[in-house]
Coordinates of C-alpha atoms and ligand atoms in Angstrom, one line a residue:
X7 CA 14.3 -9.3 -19.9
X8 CA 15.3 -13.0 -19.9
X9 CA 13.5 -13.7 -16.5
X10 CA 11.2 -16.9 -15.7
X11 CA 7.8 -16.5 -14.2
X12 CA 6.3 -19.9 -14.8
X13 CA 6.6 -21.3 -11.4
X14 CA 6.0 -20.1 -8.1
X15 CA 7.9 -20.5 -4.4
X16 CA 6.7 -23.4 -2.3
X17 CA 8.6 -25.1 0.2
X18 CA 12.2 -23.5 -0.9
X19 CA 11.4 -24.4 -4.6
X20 CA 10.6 -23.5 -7.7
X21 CA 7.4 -25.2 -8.8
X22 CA 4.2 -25.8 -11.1
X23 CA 1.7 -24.7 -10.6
X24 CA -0.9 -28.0 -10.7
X25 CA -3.4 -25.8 -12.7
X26 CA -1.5 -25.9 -15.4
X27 CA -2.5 -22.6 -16.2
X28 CA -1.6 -18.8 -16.5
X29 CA -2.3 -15.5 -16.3
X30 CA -0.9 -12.9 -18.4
X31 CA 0.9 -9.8 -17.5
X32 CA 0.2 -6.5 -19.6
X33 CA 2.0 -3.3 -19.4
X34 CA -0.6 -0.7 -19.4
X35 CA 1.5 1.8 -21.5
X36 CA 1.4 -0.3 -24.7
X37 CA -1.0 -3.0 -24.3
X38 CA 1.5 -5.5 -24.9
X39 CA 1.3 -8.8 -22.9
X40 CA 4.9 -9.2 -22.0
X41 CA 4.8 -12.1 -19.3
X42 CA 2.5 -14.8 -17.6
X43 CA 2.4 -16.3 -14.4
X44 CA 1.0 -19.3 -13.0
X45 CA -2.9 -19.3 -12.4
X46 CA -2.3 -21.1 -8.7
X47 CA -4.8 -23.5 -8.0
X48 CA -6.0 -24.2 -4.6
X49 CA -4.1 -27.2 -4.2
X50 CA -1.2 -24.8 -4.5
X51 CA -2.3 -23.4 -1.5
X52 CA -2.5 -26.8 0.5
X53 CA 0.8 -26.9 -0.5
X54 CA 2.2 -23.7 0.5
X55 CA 0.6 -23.8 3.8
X56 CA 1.6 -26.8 4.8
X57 CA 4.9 -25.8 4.1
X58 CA 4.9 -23.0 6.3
X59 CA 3.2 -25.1 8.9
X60 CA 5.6 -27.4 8.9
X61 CA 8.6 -25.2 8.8
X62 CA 7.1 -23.2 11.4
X63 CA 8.0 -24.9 14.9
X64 CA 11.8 -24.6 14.0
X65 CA 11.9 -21.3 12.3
X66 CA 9.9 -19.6 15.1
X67 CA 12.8 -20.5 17.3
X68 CA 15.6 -19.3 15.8
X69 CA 17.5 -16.6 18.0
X70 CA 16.5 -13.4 17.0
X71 CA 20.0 -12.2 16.2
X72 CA 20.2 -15.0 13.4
X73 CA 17.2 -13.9 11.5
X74 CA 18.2 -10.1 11.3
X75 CA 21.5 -11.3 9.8
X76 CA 19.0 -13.8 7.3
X77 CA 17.1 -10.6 6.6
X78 CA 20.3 -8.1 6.1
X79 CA 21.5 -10.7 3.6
X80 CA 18.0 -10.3 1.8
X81 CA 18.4 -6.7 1.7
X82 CA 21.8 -7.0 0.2
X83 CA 20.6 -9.7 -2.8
X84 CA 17.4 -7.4 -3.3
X85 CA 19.5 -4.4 -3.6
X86 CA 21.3 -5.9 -6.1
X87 CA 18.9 -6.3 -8.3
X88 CA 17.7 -3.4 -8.9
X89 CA 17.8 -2.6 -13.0
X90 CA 15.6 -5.9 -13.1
X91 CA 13.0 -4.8 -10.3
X92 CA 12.6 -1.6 -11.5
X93 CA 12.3 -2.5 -15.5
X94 CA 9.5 -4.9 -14.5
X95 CA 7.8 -2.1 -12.5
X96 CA 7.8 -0.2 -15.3
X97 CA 5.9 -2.9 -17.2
X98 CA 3.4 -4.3 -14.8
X99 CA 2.5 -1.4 -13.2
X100 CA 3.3 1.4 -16.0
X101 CA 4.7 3.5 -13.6
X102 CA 7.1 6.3 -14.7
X103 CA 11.0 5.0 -14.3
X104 CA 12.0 7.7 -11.9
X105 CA 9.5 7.0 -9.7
X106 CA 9.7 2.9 -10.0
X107 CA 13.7 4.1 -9.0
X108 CA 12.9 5.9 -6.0
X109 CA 9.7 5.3 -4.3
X110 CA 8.7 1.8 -5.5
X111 CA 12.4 0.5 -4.9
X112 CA 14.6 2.7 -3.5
X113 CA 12.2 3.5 -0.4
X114 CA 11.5 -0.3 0.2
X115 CA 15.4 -0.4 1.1
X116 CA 14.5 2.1 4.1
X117 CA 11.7 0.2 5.1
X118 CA 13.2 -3.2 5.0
X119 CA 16.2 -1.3 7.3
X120 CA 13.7 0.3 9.4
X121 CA 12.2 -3.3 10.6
X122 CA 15.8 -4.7 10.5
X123 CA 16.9 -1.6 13.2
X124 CA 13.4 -1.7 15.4
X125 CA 13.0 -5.4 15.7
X126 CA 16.4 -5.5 17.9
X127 CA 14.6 -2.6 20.0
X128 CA 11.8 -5.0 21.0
X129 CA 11.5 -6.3 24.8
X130 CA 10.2 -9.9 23.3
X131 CA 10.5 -11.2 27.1
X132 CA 9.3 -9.1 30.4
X133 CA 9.3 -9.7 33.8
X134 CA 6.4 -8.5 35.9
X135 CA 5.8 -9.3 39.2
X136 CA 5.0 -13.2 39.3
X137 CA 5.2 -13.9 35.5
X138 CA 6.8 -13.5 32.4
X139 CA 5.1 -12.5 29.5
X140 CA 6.8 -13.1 26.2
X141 CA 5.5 -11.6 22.4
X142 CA 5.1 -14.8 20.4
X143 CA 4.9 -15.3 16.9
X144 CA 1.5 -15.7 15.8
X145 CA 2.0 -18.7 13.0
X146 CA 1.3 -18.9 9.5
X147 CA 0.4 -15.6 8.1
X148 CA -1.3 -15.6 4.9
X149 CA -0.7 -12.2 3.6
X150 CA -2.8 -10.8 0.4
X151 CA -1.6 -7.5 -1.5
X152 CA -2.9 -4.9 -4.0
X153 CA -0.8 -4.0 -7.4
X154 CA -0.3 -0.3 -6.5
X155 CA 3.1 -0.5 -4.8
X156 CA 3.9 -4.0 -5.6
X157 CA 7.1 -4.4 -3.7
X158 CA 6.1 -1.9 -0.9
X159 CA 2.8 -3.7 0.1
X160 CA 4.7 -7.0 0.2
X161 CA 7.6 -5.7 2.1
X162 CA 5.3 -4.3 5.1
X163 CA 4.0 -8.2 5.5
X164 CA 7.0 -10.5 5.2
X165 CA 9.9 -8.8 6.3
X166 CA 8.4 -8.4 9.9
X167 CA 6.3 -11.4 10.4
X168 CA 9.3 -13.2 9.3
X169 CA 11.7 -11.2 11.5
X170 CA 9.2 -11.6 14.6
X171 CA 9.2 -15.4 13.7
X172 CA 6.3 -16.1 11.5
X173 CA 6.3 -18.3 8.3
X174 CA 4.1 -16.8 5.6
X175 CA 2.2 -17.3 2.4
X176 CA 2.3 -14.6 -0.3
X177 CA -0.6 -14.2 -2.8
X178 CA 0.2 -10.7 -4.4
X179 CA -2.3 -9.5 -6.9
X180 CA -2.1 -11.0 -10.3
X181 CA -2.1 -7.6 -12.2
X182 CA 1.3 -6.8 -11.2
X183 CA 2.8 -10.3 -9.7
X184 CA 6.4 -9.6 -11.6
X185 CA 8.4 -7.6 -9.4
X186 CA 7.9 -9.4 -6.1
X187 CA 9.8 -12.8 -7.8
X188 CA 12.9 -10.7 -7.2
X189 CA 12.0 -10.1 -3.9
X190 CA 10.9 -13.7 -3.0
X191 CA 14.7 -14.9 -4.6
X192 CA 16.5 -12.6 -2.5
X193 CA 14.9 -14.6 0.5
X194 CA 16.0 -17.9 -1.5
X195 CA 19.3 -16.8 -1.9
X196 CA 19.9 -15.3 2.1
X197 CA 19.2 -18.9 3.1
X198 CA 16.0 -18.6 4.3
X199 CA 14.9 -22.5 5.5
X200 CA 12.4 -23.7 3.1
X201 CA 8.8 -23.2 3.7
X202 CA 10.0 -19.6 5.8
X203 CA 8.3 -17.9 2.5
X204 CA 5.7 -19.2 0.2
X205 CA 4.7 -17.5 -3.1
X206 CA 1.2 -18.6 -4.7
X207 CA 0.1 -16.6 -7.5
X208 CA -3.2 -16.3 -8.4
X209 CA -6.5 -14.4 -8.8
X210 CA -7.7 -12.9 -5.6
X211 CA -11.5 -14.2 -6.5
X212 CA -10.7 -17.4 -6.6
X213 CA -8.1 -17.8 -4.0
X214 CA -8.1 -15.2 -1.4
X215 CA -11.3 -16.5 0.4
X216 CA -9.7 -20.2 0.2
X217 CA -6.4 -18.9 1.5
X218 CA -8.2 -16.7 4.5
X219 CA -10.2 -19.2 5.7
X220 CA -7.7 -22.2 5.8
X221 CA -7.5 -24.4 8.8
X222 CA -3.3 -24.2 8.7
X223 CA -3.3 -19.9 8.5
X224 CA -3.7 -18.3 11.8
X225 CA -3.7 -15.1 10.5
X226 CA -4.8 -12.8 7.5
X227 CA -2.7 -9.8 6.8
X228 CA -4.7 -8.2 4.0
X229 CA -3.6 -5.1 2.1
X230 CA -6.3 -3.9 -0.5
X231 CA -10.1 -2.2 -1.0
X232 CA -12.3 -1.5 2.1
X233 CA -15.2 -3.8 0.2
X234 CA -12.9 -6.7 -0.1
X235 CA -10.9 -6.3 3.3
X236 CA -14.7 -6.4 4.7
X237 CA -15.3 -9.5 2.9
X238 CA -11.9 -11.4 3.8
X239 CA -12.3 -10.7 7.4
X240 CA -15.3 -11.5 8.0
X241 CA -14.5 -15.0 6.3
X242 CA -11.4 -15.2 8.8
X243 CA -13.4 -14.3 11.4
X244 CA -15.1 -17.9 11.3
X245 CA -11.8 -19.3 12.8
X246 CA -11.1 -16.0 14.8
X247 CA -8.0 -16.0 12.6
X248 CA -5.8 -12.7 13.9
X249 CA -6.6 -10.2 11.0
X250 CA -4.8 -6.6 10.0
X251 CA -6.3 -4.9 7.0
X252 CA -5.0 -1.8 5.5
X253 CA -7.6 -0.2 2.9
X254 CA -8.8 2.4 1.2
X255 CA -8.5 5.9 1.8
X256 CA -10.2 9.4 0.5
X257 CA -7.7 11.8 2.5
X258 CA -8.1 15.3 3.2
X259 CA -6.2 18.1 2.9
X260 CA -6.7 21.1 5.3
X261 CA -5.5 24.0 3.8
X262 CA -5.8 26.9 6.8
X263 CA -6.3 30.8 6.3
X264 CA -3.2 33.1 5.7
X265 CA -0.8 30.7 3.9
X266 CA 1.8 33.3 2.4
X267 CA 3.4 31.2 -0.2
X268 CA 0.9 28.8 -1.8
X269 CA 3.2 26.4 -4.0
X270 CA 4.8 24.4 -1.3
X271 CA 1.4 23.5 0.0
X272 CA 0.5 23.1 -3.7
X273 CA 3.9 20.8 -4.0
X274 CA 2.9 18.8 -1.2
X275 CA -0.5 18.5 -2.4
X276 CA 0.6 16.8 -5.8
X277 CA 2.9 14.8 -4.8
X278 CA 0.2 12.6 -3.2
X279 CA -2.5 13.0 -5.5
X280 CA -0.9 12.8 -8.5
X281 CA 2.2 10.7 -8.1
X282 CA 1.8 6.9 -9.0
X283 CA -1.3 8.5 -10.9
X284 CA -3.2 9.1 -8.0
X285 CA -3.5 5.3 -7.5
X286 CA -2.2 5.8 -4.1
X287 CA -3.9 4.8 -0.5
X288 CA -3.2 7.9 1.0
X289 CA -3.9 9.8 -2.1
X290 CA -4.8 13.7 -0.7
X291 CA -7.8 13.5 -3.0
X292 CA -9.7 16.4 -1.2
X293 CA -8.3 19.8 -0.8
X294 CA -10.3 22.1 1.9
X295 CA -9.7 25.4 0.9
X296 CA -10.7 28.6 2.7
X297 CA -13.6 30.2 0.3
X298 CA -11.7 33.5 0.4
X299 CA -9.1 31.9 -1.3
X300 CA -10.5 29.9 -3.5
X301 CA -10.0 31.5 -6.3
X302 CA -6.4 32.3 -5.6
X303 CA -5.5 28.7 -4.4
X304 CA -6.9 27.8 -7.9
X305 CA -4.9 30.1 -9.9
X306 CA -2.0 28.4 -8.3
X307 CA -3.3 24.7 -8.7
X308 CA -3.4 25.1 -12.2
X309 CA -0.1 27.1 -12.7
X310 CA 1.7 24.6 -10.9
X311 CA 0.3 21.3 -12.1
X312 CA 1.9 22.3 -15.6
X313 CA 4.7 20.6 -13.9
X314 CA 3.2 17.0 -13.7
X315 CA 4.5 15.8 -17.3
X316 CA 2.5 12.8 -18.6
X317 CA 4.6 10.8 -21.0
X318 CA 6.1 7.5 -21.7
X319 CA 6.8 5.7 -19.0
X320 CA 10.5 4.9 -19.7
X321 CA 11.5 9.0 -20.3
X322 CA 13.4 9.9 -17.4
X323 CA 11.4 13.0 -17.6
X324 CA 7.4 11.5 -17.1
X325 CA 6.3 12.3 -14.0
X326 CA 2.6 10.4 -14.5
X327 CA 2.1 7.0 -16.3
X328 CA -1.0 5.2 -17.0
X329 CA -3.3 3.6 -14.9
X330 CA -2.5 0.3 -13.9
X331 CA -4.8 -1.6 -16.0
X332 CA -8.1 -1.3 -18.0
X333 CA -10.5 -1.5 -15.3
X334 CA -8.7 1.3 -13.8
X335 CA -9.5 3.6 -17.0
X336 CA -12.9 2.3 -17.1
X337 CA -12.9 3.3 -13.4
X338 CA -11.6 6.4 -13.2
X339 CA -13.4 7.9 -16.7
X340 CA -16.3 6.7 -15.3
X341 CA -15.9 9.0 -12.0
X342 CA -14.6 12.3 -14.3
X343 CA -18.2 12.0 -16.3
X344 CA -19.6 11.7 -13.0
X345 CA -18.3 14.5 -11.4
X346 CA -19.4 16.5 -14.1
X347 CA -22.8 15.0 -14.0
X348 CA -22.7 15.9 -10.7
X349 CA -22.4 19.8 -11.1
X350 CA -18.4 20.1 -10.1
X351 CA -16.3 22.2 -12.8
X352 CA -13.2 20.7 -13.8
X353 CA -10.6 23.5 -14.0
X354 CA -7.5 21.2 -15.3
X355 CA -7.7 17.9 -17.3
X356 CA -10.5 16.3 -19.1
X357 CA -12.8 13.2 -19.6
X358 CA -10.0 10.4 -21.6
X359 CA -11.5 9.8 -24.8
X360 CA -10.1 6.0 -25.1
X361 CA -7.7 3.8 -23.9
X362 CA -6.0 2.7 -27.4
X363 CA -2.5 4.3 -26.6
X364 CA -2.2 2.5 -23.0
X365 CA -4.4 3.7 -20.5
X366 CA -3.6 7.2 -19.6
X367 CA -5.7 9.8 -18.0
X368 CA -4.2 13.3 -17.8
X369 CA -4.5 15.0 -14.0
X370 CA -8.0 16.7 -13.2
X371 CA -9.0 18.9 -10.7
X372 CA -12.5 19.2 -9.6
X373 CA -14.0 22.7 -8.3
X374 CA -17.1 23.6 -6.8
X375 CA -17.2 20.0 -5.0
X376 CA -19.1 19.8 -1.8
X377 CA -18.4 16.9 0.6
X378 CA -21.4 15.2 -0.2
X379 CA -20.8 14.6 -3.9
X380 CA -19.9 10.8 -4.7
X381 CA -16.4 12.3 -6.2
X382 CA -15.5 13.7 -2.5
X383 CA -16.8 10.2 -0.8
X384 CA -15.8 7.8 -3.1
X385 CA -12.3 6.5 -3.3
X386 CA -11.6 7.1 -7.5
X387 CA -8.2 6.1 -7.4
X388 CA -6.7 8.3 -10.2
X389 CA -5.2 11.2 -10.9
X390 CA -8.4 13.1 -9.5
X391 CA -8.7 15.8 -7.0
X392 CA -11.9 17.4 -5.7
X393 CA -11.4 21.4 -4.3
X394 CA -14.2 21.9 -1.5
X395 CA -14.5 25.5 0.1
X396 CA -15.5 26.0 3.9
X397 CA -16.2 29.3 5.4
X398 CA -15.1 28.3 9.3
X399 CA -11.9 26.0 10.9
X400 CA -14.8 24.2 12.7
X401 CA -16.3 23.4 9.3
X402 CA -13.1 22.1 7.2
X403 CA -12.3 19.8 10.2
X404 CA -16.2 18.9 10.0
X405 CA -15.8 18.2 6.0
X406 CA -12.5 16.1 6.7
X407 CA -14.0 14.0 9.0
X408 CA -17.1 13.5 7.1
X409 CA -16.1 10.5 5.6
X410 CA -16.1 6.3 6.1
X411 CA -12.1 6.4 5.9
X412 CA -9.2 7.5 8.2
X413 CA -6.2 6.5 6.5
X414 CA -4.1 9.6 5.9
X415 CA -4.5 14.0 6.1
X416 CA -2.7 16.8 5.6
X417 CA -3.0 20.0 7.3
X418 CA -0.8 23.3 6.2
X419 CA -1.4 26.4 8.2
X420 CA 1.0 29.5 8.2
X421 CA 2.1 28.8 11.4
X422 CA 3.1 24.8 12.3
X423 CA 1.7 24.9 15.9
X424 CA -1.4 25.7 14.7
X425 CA -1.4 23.2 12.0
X426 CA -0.7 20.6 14.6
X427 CA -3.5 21.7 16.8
X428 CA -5.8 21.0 14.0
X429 CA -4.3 17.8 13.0
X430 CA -4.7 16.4 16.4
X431 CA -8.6 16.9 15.3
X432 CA -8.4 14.8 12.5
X433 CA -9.8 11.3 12.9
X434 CA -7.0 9.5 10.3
X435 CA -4.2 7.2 11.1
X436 CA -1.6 9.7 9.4
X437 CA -1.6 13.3 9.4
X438 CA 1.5 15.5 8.0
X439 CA 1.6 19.2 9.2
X440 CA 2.8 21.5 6.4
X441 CA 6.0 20.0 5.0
X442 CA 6.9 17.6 7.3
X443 CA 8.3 14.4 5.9
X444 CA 6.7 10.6 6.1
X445 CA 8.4 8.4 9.4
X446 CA 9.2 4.9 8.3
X447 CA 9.5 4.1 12.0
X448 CA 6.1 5.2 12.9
X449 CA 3.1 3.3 12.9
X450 CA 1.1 3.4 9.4
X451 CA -2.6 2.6 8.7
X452 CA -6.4 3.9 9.1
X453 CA -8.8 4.8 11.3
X454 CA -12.8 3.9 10.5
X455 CA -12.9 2.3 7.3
X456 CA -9.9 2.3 6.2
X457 CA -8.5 -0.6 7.9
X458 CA -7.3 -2.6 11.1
X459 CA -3.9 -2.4 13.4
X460 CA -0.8 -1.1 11.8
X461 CA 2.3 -1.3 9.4
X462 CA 5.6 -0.1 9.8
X463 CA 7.7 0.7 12.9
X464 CA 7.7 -1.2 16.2
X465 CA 4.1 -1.4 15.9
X466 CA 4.1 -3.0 12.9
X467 CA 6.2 -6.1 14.1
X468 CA 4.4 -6.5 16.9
X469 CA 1.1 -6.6 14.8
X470 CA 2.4 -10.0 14.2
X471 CA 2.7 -11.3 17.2
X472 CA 0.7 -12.1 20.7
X473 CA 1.0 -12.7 24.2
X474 CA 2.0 -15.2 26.2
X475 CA 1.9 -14.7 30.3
X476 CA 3.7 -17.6 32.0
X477 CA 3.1 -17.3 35.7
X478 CA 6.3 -18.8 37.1
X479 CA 6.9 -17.1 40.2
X480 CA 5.7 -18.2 43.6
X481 CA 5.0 -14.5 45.8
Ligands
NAD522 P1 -8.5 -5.3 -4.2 O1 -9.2 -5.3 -2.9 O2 -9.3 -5.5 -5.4 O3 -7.4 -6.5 -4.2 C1 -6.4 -6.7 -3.2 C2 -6.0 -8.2 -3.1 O4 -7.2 -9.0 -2.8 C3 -5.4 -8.7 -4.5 O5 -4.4 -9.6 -4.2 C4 -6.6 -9.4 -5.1 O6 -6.2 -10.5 -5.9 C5 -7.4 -9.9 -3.9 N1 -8.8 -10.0 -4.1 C6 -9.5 -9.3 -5.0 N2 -10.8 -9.6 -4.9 C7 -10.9 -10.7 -4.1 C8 -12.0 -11.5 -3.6 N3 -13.2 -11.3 -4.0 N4 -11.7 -12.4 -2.7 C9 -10.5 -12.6 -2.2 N5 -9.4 -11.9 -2.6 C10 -9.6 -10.9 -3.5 O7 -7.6 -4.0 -4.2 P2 -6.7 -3.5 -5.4 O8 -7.5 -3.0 -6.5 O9 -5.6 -4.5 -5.7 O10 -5.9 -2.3 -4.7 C11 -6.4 -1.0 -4.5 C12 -7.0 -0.8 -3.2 O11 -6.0 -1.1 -2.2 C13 -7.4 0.6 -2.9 O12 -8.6 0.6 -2.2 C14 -6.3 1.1 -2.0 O13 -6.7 2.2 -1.2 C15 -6.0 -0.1 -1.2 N6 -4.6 0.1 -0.6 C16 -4.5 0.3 0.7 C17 -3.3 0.5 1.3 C18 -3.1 0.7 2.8 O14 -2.0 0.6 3.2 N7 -4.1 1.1 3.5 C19 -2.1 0.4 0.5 C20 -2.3 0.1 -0.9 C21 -3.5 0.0 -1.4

């Protein structure tokens, strides 16, 4: 691979870490360690903020139109290195090349354009009455992400509180901290001033609370598990730093009497649960199925799942790779014997006998679930979905909502108006009606549990700013 993780971004350079020490990266599909990374130290993180503190008061006023040139240059750098990013998301995360190809890189492109297109929409001065009110940038951000779409989770943070005139400090997770280097160069090279972006890697236990509740952040952009988020905010809270947390999920899927041709629903379906091995936040982990159907819509689950090859993860042809890392095995197992113990009958896939071979787990689909079973509550985060039968409408938009999360749905009726009605009853930040696509430009995130304010769109560069109301005018 010939590529250098051994230092990390502060202040425009490449630097040691003052640990001295380092983590290593494994590729969950042959146990190999292939890279390490710095272990950051908190004096790292004095570092970085200060940085972006001090790079701040210039970088926040740079005209709007110079910036969005900054950021198409990033896009353009990023693009270009695209064999790189995706080989290394392949390793770190194990995910299946196609995939790495398209959704981990290939879709980040669209985002990144997205925030590039919608920030210029953005009215950043008004005029009311007998003020003006102006969106400001909120400061330092100190942004914290998960490894299950490295480069997505990072791109939602820094590309608009940087385009809305932020500085921030990156602390991805350690488990897959590879790809996002290439991301952080393509900032270097566009000529972003130094301290603009700050990369600290690091583990989250020993950092993430010191970089939350630091006196130079002003704001915590957190992307990860509801019990952490909970923890990180309420440490940020101290300083009533601004936070936005986007967490976990255990979506629904509302499958409505009458659906003629099952297999695009199924399609749809899979495509969330599955994909990325079900390691997803908007994973549609439960399917609410008519019980008249049940049987029938299970017939079809199975037939079509045949589809979902799980294989190497550099065969053009593997659709599902391992999970990310052992704990994630250990995790995921773990819920499949519980299920059973629980009294649900698994009608596709199996309990993994061990984890020798890299850490696969072949698809499973749980029958005979009901809502209260810790498999239909608990966010499993694999390859797992739990079928739950409901004998009224009223009581499958009853079961969706009977949950702590509200990240994402799914409803698929035979006829879309219908679908939409029913969607509208569903308490979750994202709901797609039968096949309709996913809106970069729309706001994403959860309702409930599953997290606070929004990503993507116009609302999710404004998350990352606040007003300011200058009364200037005398009446
Ligand atoms: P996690 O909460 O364990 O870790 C997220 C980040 O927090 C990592 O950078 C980690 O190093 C850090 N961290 C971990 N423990 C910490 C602690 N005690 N103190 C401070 N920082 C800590 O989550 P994960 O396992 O990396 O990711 C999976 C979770 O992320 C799932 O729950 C998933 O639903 C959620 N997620 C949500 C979204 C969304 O947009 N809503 C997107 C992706 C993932």
């Amino acid at each position: 691979m010939g590529y250098d993780f051994t230092q990390q971004y502060i202040d425009g350079a490449w630097v040691d870490s003052t640990s001295g020490a380092f983590i290593d990266v494994e590729n969950p599909a042959t146990l190999e360690r292939f890279a390490k990374v710095p272990q950051g130290s908190k004096e790292d993180i004095d570092l970085a903020v200060a940085a972006a503190r001090r790079a701040l008061p210039q970088w926040s006023q740079v005209p709007l139109s110079e910036r969005v040139e900054m950021m198409k240059s990033m896009l353009a750098h990023f693009k270009a290195s695209e064999s790189t990013v995706v080989d290394l998301l392949v390793k770190e995360l194990g995910a299946p090349i196609a995939f790495a190809r398209t959704k981990h890189f290939g879709f980040q492109s669209v985002r990144v354009q997205s925030y590039i297109d919608l920030v210029q929409t953005i009215e950043f001065e008004q005029k009311f009455a007998h003020s003006t009110v102006y969106r400001e940038p909120i400061g330092v951000i100190a942004c914290v992400t998960p490894w299950n779409y490295p480069i997505g989770q990072v791109v939602q943070k820094i590309v608009p509180a940087v385009l809305t005139g932020n500085t921030v400090v990156l602390k991805p997770s350690q488990h897959t901290p590879l790809s996002v280097y290439l991301m952080i160069e393509a900032f270097e090279k566009a000529g972003f001033p130094k301290g603009v972006v700050n990369l600290v890697s690091g583990k989250g236990s020993e950092l993430g609370d010191y970089l939350t509740t630091h006196p130079g952040v002003d704001m915590l952009s957190f992307t990860g598990s509801t019990r952490v988020g909970k923890l990180l905010a309420q440490s940020a809270l101290g300083s009533l730093k601004r936070i936005s947390l986007e967490l976990g999920g255990k979506s629904p899927f509302v499958w409505l009497p009458g659906i003629e041709d099952y297999r695009p629903a199924v399609r749809k379906l899979f495509e969330s649960i599955f994909m990325n091995t079900g390691q997803t936040c908007t994973a549609l982990s439960r399917l609410i199925v008519p019980r008249s159907e049940l049987a029938a819509v299970e017939a079809v689950l199975k037939e079509e799942a045949a589809r979902y090859t799980v294989g190497p993860t550099f065969d053009e042809s593997t659709m599902i790779g391992p999970l990310s890392s052992r704990a994630q095995f250990e995790k995921v197992k773990s819920y499949i014997e519980l299920g059973l113990r629980e009294g649900a009958r698994l009608i596709l896939g199996e309990v993994p006998a061990n984890s020798d071979q890299g850490y696969y787990v072949k698809p499973c689909i749980f029958t005979d679930v009901t809502n209260d079973m810790r498999i239909a509550q608990e966010e499993i985060f694999g390859p797992v979905l739990c079928v739950i039968a409901y004998d009224t409408v009223d009581e499958a938009v009853a079961i969706a909502n009977d949950t702590i999360y509200g990240l994402s749905a799914a409803v698929w009726a035979p006829c879309k108006n219908e679908a939409k009605r029913i969607a509208r009853q569903i308490r979750a930040g994202n709901v797609y009606v039968n096949d309709g696509p996913r809106d970069v430009s729309a706001p994403f995130g959860g309702m409930k549990e599953s997290g606070l304010g929004r990503e993507a769109g116009v609302a999710g560069l404004l998350e990352f700013t606040e007003y300011q109301a200058i009364f200037d005018d005398v009446a």
